[in-house]
Coordinates of C-alpha atoms and ligand atoms in Angstrom, one line a residue:
M19 CA 28.2 1.2 -14.9
S20 CA 26.7 4.8 -13.6
S21 CA 23.9 4.8 -16.7
F22 CA 21.3 2.4 -18.0
N23 CA 19.0 2.8 -20.9
T24 CA 15.9 0.9 -20.6
D25 CA 12.5 1.1 -22.3
I26 CA 10.5 0.3 -19.2
A27 CA 12.3 0.8 -15.7
I28 CA 9.8 -0.9 -13.2
I29 CA 10.7 0.1 -9.6
G30 CA 9.8 -2.5 -7.0
G31 CA 10.3 -6.3 -7.2
G32 CA 7.0 -7.6 -5.1
G33 CA 3.7 -8.7 -6.5
A34 CA 3.0 -5.5 -8.8
G35 CA 6.3 -4.8 -10.0
L36 CA 7.4 -8.5 -11.0
R37 CA 3.6 -9.2 -12.5
A38 CA 4.3 -5.9 -14.7
A39 CA 7.8 -7.3 -15.7
I40 CA 6.0 -10.4 -17.1
A41 CA 3.5 -8.7 -18.7
A42 CA 5.8 -6.4 -20.7
A43 CA 8.4 -9.1 -21.4
E44 CA 5.7 -11.5 -22.8
E45 CA 4.0 -8.7 -24.7
N46 CA 7.0 -7.6 -26.6
P47 CA 10.4 -9.7 -26.3
E48 CA 12.4 -6.8 -28.0
L49 CA 11.4 -4.4 -25.4
S50 CA 14.1 -4.1 -22.3
V51 CA 12.7 -4.3 -19.0
L52 CA 14.5 -3.3 -15.8
L53 CA 13.3 -4.3 -12.5
I54 CA 15.0 -2.4 -10.0
S55 CA 14.6 -3.2 -6.0
K56 CA 16.0 -1.6 -2.8
V57 CA 15.6 -5.4 -1.4
Y58 CA 16.0 -8.8 -3.2
P59 CA 12.5 -9.3 -4.9
V60 CA 11.9 -12.1 -3.1
R61 CA 12.0 -10.5 0.5
S62 CA 9.6 -7.6 -0.7
H63 CA 6.6 -7.5 1.7
T64 CA 4.3 -9.3 -0.7
V65 CA 6.1 -12.5 0.5
S66 CA 4.4 -12.2 4.0
A67 CA 1.2 -11.9 2.7
E68 CA -1.0 -14.6 4.6
G69 CA -4.5 -15.2 3.9
G70 CA -5.6 -15.1 0.4
I71 CA -6.3 -13.6 -3.0
A72 CA -9.9 -12.5 -4.0
G73 CA -11.5 -13.9 -7.1
V74 CA -14.7 -15.3 -8.5
M75 CA -13.8 -18.9 -8.8
S76 CA -16.8 -20.5 -7.1
E77 CA -19.9 -21.5 -8.5
D78 CA -22.3 -19.6 -6.1
D79 CA -20.3 -16.5 -6.7
S80 CA -20.4 -13.9 -9.4
H81 CA -18.7 -11.0 -10.6
E82 CA -21.7 -8.9 -9.3
K83 CA -21.2 -9.7 -5.9
H84 CA -17.9 -9.6 -6.0
C85 CA -17.9 -5.6 -7.6
F86 CA -21.0 -5.2 -4.9
D87 CA -19.1 -6.6 -1.7
T88 CA -15.6 -4.2 -3.1
I89 CA -17.9 -0.9 -3.5
R90 CA -19.7 -1.3 -0.2
G91 CA -16.7 -2.3 1.7
S92 CA -14.7 0.8 -0.1
D93 CA -17.8 3.1 2.0
Y94 CA -18.9 3.9 -1.9
L95 CA -15.8 6.0 -2.5
A96 CA -14.2 3.2 -4.8
D97 CA -13.7 4.1 -8.6
Q98 CA -16.5 1.8 -10.0
D99 CA -15.2 1.5 -13.6
A100 CA -11.9 0.2 -12.1
V101 CA -13.7 -2.2 -9.6
E102 CA -15.6 -3.5 -12.8
F103 CA -12.2 -4.3 -14.4
F104 CA -10.7 -5.4 -11.7
V105 CA -12.9 -8.2 -10.7
N106 CA -13.4 -9.4 -14.1
E107 CA -9.4 -10.1 -14.4
A108 CA -8.9 -11.5 -11.1
P109 CA -10.2 -14.7 -11.8
K110 CA -7.6 -15.1 -14.7
E111 CA -4.4 -13.5 -13.0
I112 CA -5.4 -16.4 -10.1
I113 CA -5.6 -19.2 -12.6
Q114 CA -2.6 -18.0 -14.7
L115 CA -0.5 -17.7 -11.3
E116 CA -1.1 -21.6 -10.9
H117 CA 0.1 -22.3 -14.2
W118 CA 3.2 -20.7 -13.3
G119 CA 3.6 -22.7 -10.2
C120 CA 1.5 -21.5 -7.8
P121 CA 0.3 -24.3 -5.1
W122 CA -2.8 -23.3 -4.3
S123 CA -5.2 -25.3 -1.3
R124 CA -7.4 -27.6 -2.6
E125 CA -11.1 -29.3 -1.6
E126 CA -11.2 -32.6 -1.3
N127 CA -12.8 -33.2 -4.5
G128 CA -10.0 -31.4 -5.8
D129 CA -11.4 -28.0 -6.8
V130 CA -9.1 -24.7 -5.8
A131 CA -10.4 -24.1 -2.0
V132 CA -11.6 -20.7 -0.8
R133 CA -12.6 -19.5 2.4
A134 CA -14.4 -16.7 4.1
F135 CA -13.1 -13.0 4.7
G136 CA -14.2 -10.0 6.0
G137 CA -17.2 -8.1 3.9
M138 CA -17.2 -10.6 1.3
S139 CA -20.8 -12.0 0.9
T140 CA -19.5 -15.4 0.1
K141 CA -16.1 -17.6 0.3
R142 CA -14.1 -16.1 -2.7
T143 CA -10.3 -16.2 -1.1
V144 CA -8.1 -18.3 -2.6
Y145 CA -5.1 -19.1 -0.6
A146 CA -2.1 -21.8 -0.3
A147 CA -2.5 -22.2 3.4
D148 CA -1.7 -19.1 5.0
K149 CA 1.5 -18.5 3.3
T150 CA -0.3 -17.1 0.2
G151 CA 2.2 -14.5 -0.6
F152 CA 5.3 -16.3 -0.4
Y153 CA 4.0 -18.8 -2.8
M154 CA 2.8 -16.0 -5.1
L155 CA 6.0 -13.9 -4.9
H156 CA 8.4 -17.0 -5.4
S157 CA 6.2 -18.1 -8.4
L158 CA 6.3 -14.8 -9.8
F159 CA 10.0 -14.5 -9.7
E160 CA 10.7 -17.9 -10.8
R161 CA 8.4 -17.2 -13.7
S162 CA 10.3 -13.9 -14.3
L163 CA 13.7 -15.4 -14.8
K164 CA 12.2 -17.3 -18.2
Y165 CA 12.5 -14.0 -20.0
P166 CA 15.6 -12.6 -21.5
N167 CA 14.3 -9.3 -21.7
I168 CA 14.0 -8.7 -18.2
K169 CA 17.2 -7.4 -16.3
R170 CA 17.5 -6.8 -12.7
L171 CA 19.3 -4.3 -10.7
D172 CA 18.6 -6.0 -7.3
E173 CA 19.7 -4.1 -3.7
Y174 CA 19.2 -0.5 -6.0
F175 CA 17.5 2.4 -3.8
V176 CA 15.7 4.9 -6.0
T177 CA 16.8 8.4 -4.7
K178 CA 14.7 10.6 -7.1
L179 CA 12.4 10.7 -10.2
V180 CA 13.5 12.4 -13.4
T181 CA 11.4 14.4 -15.3
D182 CA 12.3 16.5 -18.4
F183 CA 11.6 19.4 -16.7
D184 CA 14.8 18.6 -14.5
S185 CA 16.9 17.8 -17.3
T186 CA 16.1 21.1 -19.3
G187 CA 18.0 23.3 -16.6
G188 CA 17.2 26.9 -16.0
E189 CA 14.1 27.6 -14.5
T190 CA 13.1 25.4 -11.0
N191 CA 10.9 22.8 -11.5
N192 CA 8.3 24.2 -9.4
E193 CA 8.6 27.3 -11.3
K194 CA 7.9 25.2 -14.6
R195 CA 5.2 23.1 -12.7
A196 CA 3.4 26.7 -12.0
E197 CA 3.8 27.7 -15.7
A198 CA 2.4 24.3 -16.9
M199 CA -0.5 24.4 -14.6
P200 CA -1.7 27.6 -13.7
S201 CA -5.3 26.6 -12.8
E202 CA -4.5 22.6 -13.8
K203 CA -4.3 21.6 -10.4
H204 CA -7.2 19.5 -11.0
T205 CA -5.8 17.9 -13.9
E206 CA -7.8 14.5 -14.8
A207 CA -5.4 11.8 -14.9
E208 CA -6.8 10.7 -18.2
N209 CA -6.5 14.4 -19.4
I210 CA -2.8 15.2 -19.3
S211 CA -1.8 18.4 -20.5
A212 CA 1.1 18.9 -23.4
K213 CA 3.2 20.7 -20.8
T214 CA 2.8 18.0 -18.0
P215 CA 6.3 17.0 -16.6
R216 CA 7.3 13.3 -18.5
V217 CA 9.2 11.1 -16.2
I218 CA 12.4 10.0 -18.2
G219 CA 13.8 7.7 -15.7
C220 CA 15.5 7.8 -12.3
I221 CA 18.4 7.7 -10.1
A222 CA 19.1 4.7 -8.1
M223 CA 22.0 4.2 -5.6
N224 CA 23.7 0.8 -5.8
L225 CA 23.6 -0.4 -2.3
Q226 CA 26.7 -2.6 -2.3
T227 CA 28.9 0.1 -3.3
G228 CA 27.3 3.5 -3.0
E229 CA 27.8 4.5 -6.3
L230 CA 24.8 6.6 -8.0
V231 CA 23.7 5.4 -11.7
S232 CA 21.2 7.3 -13.6
I233 CA 18.5 5.2 -15.4
S234 CA 17.0 6.5 -18.6
A235 CA 13.4 5.0 -19.6
K236 CA 10.6 5.6 -21.9
T237 CA 8.3 4.7 -19.2
T238 CA 8.4 4.1 -15.3
I239 CA 6.3 2.0 -13.2
L240 CA 6.1 2.3 -9.4
A241 CA 5.5 -0.7 -7.9
T242 CA 7.0 0.3 -4.5
G243 CA 4.1 -0.9 -2.0
G244 CA 2.7 1.1 0.9
A245 CA 3.4 3.2 3.7
G246 CA 2.4 1.8 7.0
K247 CA 5.9 2.2 8.4
V248 CA 4.8 6.0 9.2
Y249 CA 3.0 4.5 12.2
S250 CA 5.0 2.9 15.2
F251 CA 2.5 -0.1 15.1
T252 CA 2.0 -1.9 12.2
T253 CA 2.6 -4.8 10.6
N254 CA 4.2 -3.7 7.7
A255 CA 8.3 -4.5 7.1
L256 CA 10.5 -2.1 7.6
I257 CA 11.1 -1.2 3.9
K258 CA 7.3 0.1 3.8
T259 CA 8.2 3.5 3.8
G260 CA 6.5 5.0 1.4
D261 CA 9.0 6.0 -1.0
G262 CA 7.1 5.5 -4.3
M263 CA 4.1 8.1 -3.2
A264 CA 6.8 10.5 -2.3
L265 CA 8.8 10.2 -5.5
A266 CA 6.3 10.4 -7.3
Y267 CA 5.0 13.5 -5.3
K268 CA 8.1 15.6 -5.7
A269 CA 8.2 15.0 -9.3
G270 CA 5.1 16.4 -9.5
A271 CA 2.4 13.6 -9.5
E272 CA -1.0 13.4 -7.8
L273 CA -1.5 11.6 -5.0
K274 CA -5.0 10.4 -4.0
D275 CA -6.9 9.6 -1.2
M276 CA -4.1 9.4 1.5
E277 CA -6.6 9.9 4.7
F278 CA -7.7 6.5 4.6
V279 CA -4.9 4.0 6.4
Q280 CA -6.5 0.9 7.0
F281 CA -6.1 -0.7 10.6
H282 CA -6.2 -4.6 10.5
P283 CA -8.1 -6.0 13.6
T284 CA -5.6 -8.7 14.8
G285 CA -2.0 -8.0 15.0
L286 CA -0.2 -9.2 17.8
P287 CA 0.6 -7.0 21.2
R288 CA 4.6 -5.4 20.9
T289 CA 5.7 -6.4 17.6
G290 CA 2.4 -5.7 15.7
I291 CA 3.0 -8.9 13.6
L292 CA -0.2 -10.0 11.8
I293 CA -2.6 -12.6 12.4
T294 CA -4.6 -13.2 9.5
E295 CA -8.1 -12.6 8.7
G296 CA -8.0 -16.0 7.6
A297 CA -8.0 -17.4 11.4
R298 CA -11.8 -15.3 11.5
G299 CA -12.4 -16.6 7.9
E300 CA -11.9 -20.7 9.3
G301 CA -14.1 -19.9 12.3
G302 CA -12.0 -17.9 14.9
Y303 CA -14.2 -15.9 17.7
L304 CA -13.1 -12.3 19.0
L305 CA -13.7 -12.4 22.8
N306 CA -13.6 -9.6 25.6
N307 CA -12.7 -10.0 29.0
L308 CA -16.2 -11.5 30.0
G309 CA -15.7 -14.4 27.4
E310 CA -18.5 -12.5 24.9
R311 CA -18.1 -12.8 21.3
F312 CA -18.7 -9.3 21.0
M313 CA -19.2 -8.4 17.6
E314 CA -22.6 -9.3 18.4
R315 CA -23.1 -6.0 19.6
Y316 CA -21.9 -4.4 16.6
L317 CA -22.4 -6.2 13.5
P318 CA -24.9 -9.3 14.2
N319 CA -25.1 -10.6 10.6
K320 CA -21.5 -10.8 10.0
M321 CA -20.1 -11.1 13.4
E322 CA -16.3 -11.9 13.4
L323 CA -16.4 -11.5 9.0
G324 CA -17.2 -8.1 8.6
P325 CA -14.8 -5.3 6.9
R326 CA -11.7 -4.6 8.8
D327 CA -12.6 -0.9 9.7
I328 CA -15.7 -1.9 11.6
I329 CA -14.1 -4.4 13.4
S330 CA -10.9 -2.4 14.3
R331 CA -13.7 0.1 15.8
S332 CA -16.0 -2.4 17.7
I333 CA -12.4 -3.8 19.4
M334 CA -11.7 -0.1 20.5
S335 CA -15.1 0.4 21.5
E336 CA -15.1 -2.7 23.7
I337 CA -11.5 -1.6 25.3
K338 CA -12.9 1.8 25.8
A339 CA -16.2 0.3 27.8
G340 CA -13.4 -1.6 30.2
R341 CA -14.0 -5.0 28.7
G342 CA -10.7 -5.6 27.3
F343 CA -7.5 -7.3 28.6
S344 CA -4.5 -5.0 29.6
G345 CA -0.8 -5.9 29.2
P346 CA 3.0 -4.3 29.0
Y347 CA 2.3 -3.5 25.8
G348 CA -1.2 -2.1 25.8
E349 CA -4.9 -3.5 25.5
Y350 CA -6.3 -5.9 23.6
V351 CA -8.7 -8.6 23.3
H352 CA -8.8 -12.2 22.4
L353 CA -8.7 -14.6 19.0
D354 CA -9.8 -17.9 19.7
I355 CA -9.4 -20.3 17.7
R356 CA -9.3 -23.5 19.7
H357 CA -12.5 -25.1 18.4
L358 CA -11.0 -25.3 15.2
G359 CA -9.2 -28.3 16.8
E360 CA -5.2 -29.0 16.1
E361 CA -5.5 -30.8 12.6
K362 CA -7.3 -27.9 11.1
I363 CA -5.0 -25.3 12.4
N364 CA -2.0 -27.2 11.8
E365 CA -3.6 -27.4 8.2
K366 CA -5.0 -24.3 7.3
L367 CA -3.1 -22.3 9.6
P368 CA 0.1 -23.2 10.5
L369 CA 1.9 -19.6 10.2
V370 CA -0.6 -18.3 13.1
R371 CA 0.2 -21.1 15.3
E372 CA 4.2 -20.5 14.5
M373 CA 3.9 -16.8 15.0
S374 CA 1.7 -16.8 18.2
L375 CA 4.0 -19.6 19.6
D376 CA 7.1 -17.3 18.8
F377 CA 5.8 -14.1 19.1
A378 CA 3.1 -13.9 22.1
G379 CA 4.0 -17.3 23.8
V380 CA 0.6 -18.6 23.6
D381 CA -0.3 -22.1 21.9
P382 CA -3.6 -21.3 19.6
I383 CA -4.0 -24.9 20.2
N384 CA -4.6 -24.2 23.6
E385 CA -5.0 -20.8 24.2
P386 CA -6.6 -17.7 23.1
I387 CA -4.2 -15.0 21.1
P388 CA -3.9 -11.3 22.2
V389 CA -4.7 -9.4 19.5
M390 CA -5.1 -5.2 19.0
P391 CA -5.7 -2.9 15.7
V392 CA -3.1 -2.3 13.8
V393 CA -1.9 0.0 11.0
H394 CA -1.8 -2.7 8.2
Y395 CA -2.3 -0.9 4.6
S396 CA -2.7 2.4 2.5
M397 CA -5.6 2.6 0.7
G398 CA -4.1 6.0 -0.9
G399 CA -1.1 6.4 -3.1
V400 CA -0.4 7.6 -6.4
A401 CA -3.3 8.4 -8.2
T402 CA -4.0 6.3 -11.4
N403 CA -6.6 5.7 -13.9
V404 CA -7.8 2.2 -14.7
N405 CA -5.1 1.9 -17.1
A406 CA -2.5 2.3 -14.2
K407 CA -1.4 5.6 -15.7
S408 CA -0.4 8.7 -13.1
S409 CA -1.1 12.2 -13.4
L410 CA 2.7 12.7 -15.0
K411 CA 3.5 11.2 -18.5
G412 CA 5.8 8.3 -18.9
L413 CA 4.8 7.4 -14.9
F414 CA 2.7 4.6 -14.4
A415 CA 2.1 2.6 -10.6
A416 CA 0.7 -0.1 -9.5
G417 CA -0.1 -2.4 -6.4
E418 CA -0.5 -0.9 -2.8
T419 CA 1.5 2.3 -3.8
A420 CA -1.1 3.3 -6.4
C421 CA -4.5 4.4 -5.8
V422 CA -6.7 3.5 -8.8
S423 CA -8.8 3.4 -6.7
I424 CA -10.5 -0.2 -6.0
N425 CA -10.3 0.6 -2.0
G426 CA -12.0 3.9 -1.9
A427 CA -11.9 4.4 2.1
N428 CA -11.5 0.9 3.2
R429 CA -10.0 -2.1 1.3
L430 CA -11.3 -5.6 1.8
G431 CA -9.0 -8.4 2.7
S432 CA -7.5 -10.6 0.3
N433 CA -8.6 -7.7 -2.6
S434 CA -4.6 -6.4 -2.8
L435 CA -2.9 -9.4 -3.9
A436 CA -5.3 -9.9 -6.9
E437 CA -4.8 -5.8 -7.4
C438 CA -1.4 -6.3 -7.3
L439 CA -1.8 -8.7 -10.2
V440 CA -4.5 -7.2 -12.3
F441 CA -2.9 -3.7 -12.4
G442 CA 0.9 -4.8 -12.5
A443 CA -0.3 -6.6 -15.2
R444 CA -2.1 -3.9 -17.0
A445 CA 0.8 -1.5 -16.2
G446 CA 3.3 -3.4 -18.0
L447 CA 1.0 -3.8 -20.8
E448 CA 0.4 -0.1 -21.3
C449 CA 4.1 0.3 -21.2
A450 CA 4.7 -2.1 -23.7
K451 CA 1.9 0.0 -25.8
E452 CA 3.5 3.6 -24.9
C453 CA 7.0 2.6 -25.7
K454 CA 6.1 2.3 -29.7
S455 CA 5.3 5.8 -30.0
S456 CA 7.9 7.2 -27.2
K457 CA 11.7 8.5 -27.4
L458 CA 14.0 7.9 -25.3
I459 CA 15.6 10.9 -23.6
H460 CA 18.5 10.6 -21.9
V461 CA 18.9 11.5 -18.0
S462 CA 21.7 14.4 -18.2
A463 CA 25.0 13.7 -16.4
R464 CA 24.2 17.3 -14.5
E465 CA 21.2 15.5 -13.2
L466 CA 23.3 12.5 -11.9
A467 CA 26.2 14.9 -10.5
D468 CA 23.4 17.1 -8.4
E469 CA 22.4 14.0 -7.0
E470 CA 25.4 12.8 -6.0
N471 CA 26.2 16.2 -4.5
R472 CA 23.2 15.7 -2.1
I473 CA 24.3 12.5 -0.9
A474 CA 27.8 13.7 -0.5
E475 CA 26.3 16.7 1.8
L476 CA 24.2 14.5 3.5
L477 CA 27.3 12.3 4.7
Q478 CA 28.9 15.3 5.6
R479 CA 26.8 17.2 7.6
T480 CA 26.8 17.6 11.0
G481 CA 23.9 18.0 13.8
S482 CA 22.5 16.5 16.9
K483 CA 20.0 14.4 15.8
T484 CA 19.8 10.9 14.7
V485 CA 17.6 9.4 12.0
A486 CA 16.4 7.0 14.4
T487 CA 14.9 9.3 17.2
V488 CA 13.5 11.7 14.7
K489 CA 11.6 8.3 12.8
T490 CA 10.4 7.7 16.2
K491 CA 8.8 10.6 16.9
L492 CA 7.2 10.9 13.6
Q493 CA 5.8 7.4 14.1
E494 CA 4.2 8.3 17.3
I495 CA 2.8 11.7 16.4
M496 CA 1.3 9.8 13.5
Q497 CA 0.1 6.7 15.7
K498 CA -1.8 9.3 18.4
H499 CA -3.3 12.0 15.9
A500 CA -3.8 9.7 12.8
G501 CA -5.2 6.5 14.1
I502 CA -8.3 5.2 14.0
E503 CA -9.9 7.6 15.5
R504 CA -9.5 11.3 14.8
D505 CA -10.8 14.8 15.0
H506 CA -10.1 18.3 14.1
E507 CA -7.9 19.6 17.1
G508 CA -5.7 16.3 17.3
L509 CA -5.4 16.2 13.4
V510 CA -4.0 20.1 13.7
I511 CA -1.5 19.0 16.5
G512 CA -0.1 16.4 14.3
L513 CA 0.2 18.4 11.5
N514 CA 1.8 21.3 13.4
Q515 CA 4.2 18.7 15.1
I516 CA 5.1 16.8 11.7
L517 CA 6.1 20.4 10.0
S518 CA 7.9 21.3 13.2
L519 CA 10.0 17.9 13.3
K520 CA 10.7 17.8 9.5
R521 CA 13.1 20.8 10.4
E522 CA 14.9 18.7 12.4
L523 CA 15.8 16.8 8.9
K524 CA 18.5 19.1 8.7
N525 CA 19.9 18.7 11.9
I526 CA 20.4 15.1 11.3
E527 CA 23.8 13.7 11.5
L528 CA 25.1 10.5 10.3
G529 CA 27.4 8.2 12.2
D530 CA 28.1 5.8 9.1
K531 CA 30.1 7.6 6.4
A532 CA 30.5 4.0 4.6
K533 CA 29.7 3.6 1.2
L534 CA 28.7 0.0 1.3
F535 CA 25.5 -1.0 2.8
N536 CA 24.8 2.2 4.3
T537 CA 21.4 1.6 6.3
E538 CA 21.4 4.8 8.0
L539 CA 22.0 6.6 4.8
T540 CA 19.0 4.8 3.1
G541 CA 17.2 5.2 6.6
Y542 CA 17.5 9.0 6.1
L543 CA 16.4 9.0 2.5
E544 CA 13.3 7.1 3.8
L545 CA 12.5 9.6 6.3
E546 CA 12.3 12.3 4.1
N547 CA 9.8 10.5 2.2
M548 CA 7.8 9.2 5.2
F549 CA 7.6 13.2 6.1
V550 CA 5.9 13.5 2.8
I551 CA 3.4 11.0 3.4
A552 CA 2.7 12.0 6.9
E553 CA 1.7 15.5 5.9
A554 CA -0.6 14.0 3.2
I555 CA -2.1 11.9 5.4
L556 CA -2.8 14.7 8.0
R557 CA -3.8 17.5 5.5
S558 CA -5.6 14.9 3.7
A559 CA -7.7 14.1 6.9
L560 CA -7.8 17.3 8.4
D561 CA -10.2 18.2 4.8
R562 CA -12.7 15.2 5.2
K563 CA -15.3 16.3 7.9
E564 CA -17.0 13.7 7.9
S565 CA -16.7 9.6 8.8
R566 CA -16.0 7.2 6.0
G567 CA -14.7 3.6 5.7
S568 CA -11.1 3.5 7.9
H569 CA -11.7 7.4 8.6
T570 CA -13.5 7.9 11.6
R571 CA -13.8 11.5 12.8
S572 CA -15.1 11.8 16.4
D573 CA -16.3 15.3 15.5
F574 CA -18.3 14.5 12.5
T575 CA -19.5 11.0 13.1
E576 CA -21.6 10.6 9.9
R577 CA -20.8 9.8 6.1
N578 CA -21.9 12.7 4.0
D579 CA -22.4 12.0 0.7
E580 CA -23.7 15.5 -0.2
E581 CA -20.3 17.0 0.6
F582 CA -17.7 14.5 0.7
L583 CA -18.0 11.7 -2.0
H584 CA -15.3 12.8 -3.5
H585 CA -11.3 11.7 -3.9
T586 CA -9.1 13.4 -1.8
H587 CA -6.2 14.7 -4.0
V588 CA -2.5 16.0 -3.0
L589 CA -0.4 18.0 -5.4
Q590 CA 3.0 19.8 -4.7
D591 CA 2.3 23.6 -6.1
Q592 CA 4.6 26.1 -7.2
K593 CA 5.4 27.1 -4.0
A594 CA 6.9 23.8 -3.2
T595 CA 3.8 23.2 -0.4
M596 CA 1.1 20.9 -0.6
S597 CA -2.2 21.7 -2.1
L598 CA -5.2 19.7 -2.0
S599 CA -8.1 19.4 -4.4
R600 CA -11.4 17.2 -4.5
K601 CA -12.1 15.2 -7.7
P602 CA -15.5 13.3 -8.6
V603 CA -15.9 9.5 -7.7
T604 CA -16.6 7.4 -10.9
I605 CA -20.1 5.6 -9.8
T606 CA -21.4 3.3 -13.0
K607 CA -24.5 1.2 -11.7
W608 CA -24.1 0.8 -7.8
K609 CA -25.6 4.1 -6.3
P610 CA -24.4 5.2 -2.8
Q611 CA -26.8 3.4 -0.1
P612 CA -26.4 3.3 3.8
R613 CA -23.4 0.4 4.4
V614 CA -25.5 -2.0 6.2
Y615 CA -24.5 -5.8 6.9
Ligands
FAD714 C1 1.8 -9.1 7.0 C2 0.8 -9.0 5.8 C3 0.0 -9.7 5.3 C4 -0.7 -9.3 4.1 N1 -1.8 -10.3 3.9 C5 -2.5 -10.2 2.9 C6 -3.3 -11.1 2.3 O1 -3.6 -12.2 2.7 N2 -4.1 -10.9 1.3 C7 -4.0 -9.8 0.4 O2 -4.7 -9.3 -0.7 N3 -2.8 -8.5 0.9 C8 -2.4 -9.0 2.4 N4 -1.6 -7.9 2.2 C9 -1.4 -6.6 1.8 C10 -0.2 -7.2 0.5 O3 0.5 -8.1 0.7 C11 0.1 -6.0 0.0 O4 -0.3 -4.9 -0.3 C12 1.1 -6.3 -1.5 O5 2.0 -7.4 -1.3 C13 2.1 -5.0 -1.8 O6 3.0 -5.6 -3.1 P1 3.8 -4.4 -3.8 O7 4.0 -5.2 -5.2 O8 2.4 -3.5 -4.0 O9 4.7 -4.2 -2.8 P2 5.8 -4.9 -2.0 O10 5.5 -6.3 -2.0 O11 5.7 -4.2 -0.8 O12 7.2 -4.5 -2.7 C14 7.6 -3.5 -3.0 C15 8.8 -3.3 -3.6 O13 9.1 -2.1 -3.8 C16 10.8 -2.0 -3.6 N5 11.0 -0.5 -3.5 C17 10.4 0.4 -2.3 N6 11.1 1.5 -2.4 C18 11.9 1.3 -3.1 C19 13.1 2.3 -3.7 N7 13.2 3.8 -2.8 N8 13.7 2.0 -4.3 C20 14.0 0.8 -4.7 N9 13.1 -0.2 -4.8 C21 11.7 0.0 -4.0 C22 11.1 -2.8 -2.6 O14 12.2 -3.5 -2.6 C23 10.1 -4.0 -3.1 O15 10.6 -4.8 -3.8 C24 -0.8 -8.4 3.6 C25 0.2 -7.2 4.1 C26 1.0 -7.3 5.0 C27 1.8 -6.4 5.5

């Protein structure tokens, strides 16, 4: 079949995508929902989430506290209306998920158990041992099977979003956008002009056959996850190449706050495999080569339970001061959980033990675990409002690919899984509503043919470069120049190197010409997307001449609310180059103040 029609197309089968599908299907059983995923849904990155999901569940917690922790954690860059909505909905989603079969860990008295997490003022993180994402994703997937109106295209890779500008032919997209947005680069997501393009569907490749199909949809939801793979050292799965953000950008949508990339303090050297914050939540210590709990020096009131940006920077300071350990894969510190004892480790942190044994060769019952900061999460993404709407008509986004923004300059651990559920559900409901009044516009046969020709040309192209070499180079540049600490000079070098490397795309020859599961071809398409993400991170980071949350500038070491209390938006302008604009942060009742713990 080469074309599909649906009311709602959802791109991504992780936590956010599945939650959106269920919400839409439940809202209106008459609606057709098509879930498209480049991997089988239960292999989405959500499956690897470990430590837990945040929501106000215990008596000594409150919505006020969760809002404040999230906003302070974000270094006051979160949009506070979104945070309030999120905090209010998160507990309902957690309970809902239990009713759908998710086996949350329990306290002795039978209550749902909560553990401490970084930057939270109280125990707020609900978990299922240290395999939370695995249980959540399977519960969502199984639930989604209940609805006959959810159909799936598993192992279909979306190569392009199609807008009504594309399908009407004639002038180029950018000319039309120029006309549509004369000085409207600053369009508010809510305030979509009548001439803004409408996303009418997408083109996807069936990975089992190599065939391209067109998907016409009244509304489209991006739930494609993050972009950690633009760095060489990351906890992120291979599939996290920022496809959805890049697809949205190329279709004319705005991306937001791309400079904010989270480094998680505790990754295993070499592989970057994550050791969950739950290990510190359960009482683990961070130690330097003198055996000191060095967080005493940086955050004595919070110690190992500070937010991720501060702990990652503290580890780097220890290493710089010569108090780290060196190994074949770089310098690291120790995470010590020996004092928790074998029973607790096996009960609450079985995966931490298993992975330390398999990937670092240490048994944390007897030895400390070597850890170093590692790229983990994209705070930025497709700019959306609190209803998950992007700046384009017909296009919504939720989960890690979106920037709503509840995370601002630094996400608190365990807020992300809750964000996937809350805004996934929101996106599904909003699309269901919008479908009542919107008409299906068909993706034209010409649009499909153009994309088929583009892919055919890629397969025929000759050149001296490979996907692997260019991708590795891109990742190295980002790791070196857009890491935990940045400065003007490094960012400029990084940007110039990325732009010149991008020209090598044309020089890549694909060795594999096969139709069936051509991972070299999809690797190429992902690499194109990664260049969009890399450029957006670097340009946004250059523009933000202050230090806030995860964005640390060694040449501008202080937060500067006077000039930089704003979101950074990037948009493709009429010359197909990336243009930046600044938009206000929504402040409701938490006035920005120094971020003290
Ligand atoms: C190791 C690890 C542990 C974590 N632990 C926690 C935790 O304990 N608590 C917490 O709150 N957060 C945690 N996080 C973060 C959290 O898991 C993620 O932010 C969240 O799961 C993202 O979910 P998602 O639905 O947005 O995307 P994903 O789960 O990444 O799913 C993306 C989906 O999009 C599809 N897709 C992407 N591109 C395309 C394309 N071109 N065409 C078709 N389909 C496409 C993929 O196939 C996939 O189905 C962790 C992250 C990692 C990496």
